[in-house]
C-alpha positions as a LaTeX table, in Angstrom:
\begin{tabular}{lrrr}
\hline
Residue & $x$ (\AA) & $y$ (\AA) & $z$ (\AA) \\
\hline
Unk1 & $-0.26$ & $-15.52$ & 1.99 \\
Unk2 & 2.44 & $-13.10$ & 0.88 \\
Unk3 & 2.57 & $-9.33$ & 1.37 \\
Unk4 & 1.96 & $-8.99$ & $-2.38$ \\
Unk5 & $-1.27$ & $-10.99$ & $-2.06$ \\
Unk6 & $-2.43$ & $-8.81$ & 0.84 \\
Unk7 & $-1.74$ & $-5.62$ & $-1.14$ \\
Unk8 & $-3.58$ & $-6.98$ & $-4.20$ \\
Unk9 & $-6.60$ & $-8.06$ & $-2.17$ \\
Unk10 & $-6.82$ & $-4.73$ & $-0.34$ \\
Unk11 & $-6.51$ & $-2.81$ & $-3.61$ \\
Unk12 & $-9.41$ & $-4.76$ & $-5.12$ \\
Unk13 & $-11.58$ & $-4.83$ & $-1.97$ \\
Unk14 & $-11.25$ & $-1.07$ & $-1.43$ \\
Unk15 & $-11.34$ & $-0.20$ & $-5.17$ \\
Unk16 & $-8.06$ & 1.73 & $-4.95$ \\
Unk17 & $-6.00$ & 2.86 & $-7.91$ \\
Unk18 & $-2.25$ & 3.52 & $-7.91$ \\
Unk19 & $-2.64$ & 7.25 & $-7.29$ \\
Unk20 & $-4.76$ & 6.60 & $-4.21$ \\
Unk21 & $-2.26$ & 4.07 & $-2.86$ \\
Unk22 & 0.56 & 6.61 & $-3.34$ \\
Unk23 & $-1.56$ & 9.23 & $-1.54$ \\
Unk24 & $-2.22$ & 6.81 & 1.33 \\
Unk25 & 1.51 & 6.07 & 1.72 \\
Unk26 & 2.30 & 9.79 & 1.65 \\
Unk27 & $-0.01$ & 10.32 & 4.65 \\
Unk28 & 2.62 & 8.61 & 6.82 \\
Unk29 & 5.59 & 10.19 & 5.05 \\
Unk30 & 6.45 & 7.11 & 2.97 \\
Unk31 & 7.27 & 7.63 & $-0.69$ \\
Unk32 & 6.44 & 4.96 & $-3.26$ \\
Unk33 & 6.37 & 5.35 & $-7.05$ \\
Unk34 & 3.87 & 4.08 & $-9.61$ \\
Unk35 & 6.51 & 1.84 & $-11.14$ \\
Unk36 & 7.26 & 0.23 & $-7.75$ \\
Unk37 & 3.55 & $-0.41$ & $-7.25$ \\
Unk38 & 3.27 & $-1.85$ & $-10.74$ \\
Unk39 & 6.10 & $-4.26$ & $-9.98$ \\
Unk40 & 4.44 & $-5.31$ & $-6.71$ \\
Unk41 & 1.09 & $-6.01$ & $-8.40$ \\
Unk42 & 2.59 & $-8.08$ & $-11.24$ \\
Unk43 & 2.31 & $-11.83$ & $-11.53$ \\
Unk44 & 5.14 & $-13.47$ & $-9.56$ \\
Unk45 & 6.43 & $-15.13$ & $-12.75$ \\
Unk46 & 6.87 & $-11.79$ & $-14.55$ \\
Unk47 & 10.52 & $-10.67$ & $-14.94$ \\
Unk48 & 9.82 & $-7.27$ & $-13.32$ \\
Unk49 & 8.00 & $-8.73$ & $-10.31$ \\
Unk50 & 9.10 & $-7.27$ & $-6.97$ \\
Unk51 & 8.37 & $-8.76$ & $-3.56$ \\
Unk52 & 6.43 & $-6.41$ & $-1.32$ \\
Unk53 & 8.52 & $-5.85$ & 1.77 \\
Unk54 & 7.22 & $-5.50$ & 5.30 \\
Unk55 & 8.04 & $-1.78$ & 5.30 \\
Unk56 & 5.82 & $-1.03$ & 2.30 \\
Unk57 & 2.91 & $-3.04$ & 3.69 \\
Unk58 & 3.29 & $-1.55$ & 7.18 \\
Unk59 & 3.33 & 2.02 & 5.91 \\
Unk60 & 0.40 & 1.36 & 3.57 \\
Unk61 & $-1.68$ & $-0.09$ & 6.43 \\
Unk62 & $-0.80$ & 2.80 & 8.77 \\
Unk63 & $-1.70$ & 5.29 & 6.03 \\
Unk64 & $-4.93$ & 3.41 & 5.32 \\
Unk65 & $-6.05$ & 3.94 & 8.91 \\
Unk66 & $-5.52$ & 7.70 & 8.53 \\
Unk67 & $-7.16$ & 7.66 & 5.08 \\
Unk68 & $-10.31$ & 5.93 & 6.35 \\
Unk69 & $-10.63$ & 7.33 & 9.89 \\
Unk70 & $-8.74$ & 10.61 & 9.73 \\
Unk71 & $-5.71$ & 11.71 & 11.76 \\
Unk72 & $-5.41$ & 10.70 & 15.40 \\
Unk73 & $-6.82$ & 13.27 & 17.81 \\
Unk74 & $-4.47$ & 14.55 & 20.47 \\
Unk75 & $-5.27$ & 13.40 & 24.00 \\
Unk76 & $-6.11$ & 16.14 & 26.47 \\
\hline
\end{tabular}
């Protein structure tokens, strides 16, 4: 399973749109554009298809944790 497949499945499973995915990535200081996301979610035979790199997936997953659970509390 490729990183693109993982992103697609998470987008559908969590009912996320492009704006929400951008917001999630911004939570960890990672900038991604709508056009980059569109290229990632395209069919792999499309001429504008872009492979989803590990960095994009990693930052999305880290942002998703913050988005769903909230920011990490500081230890006392």
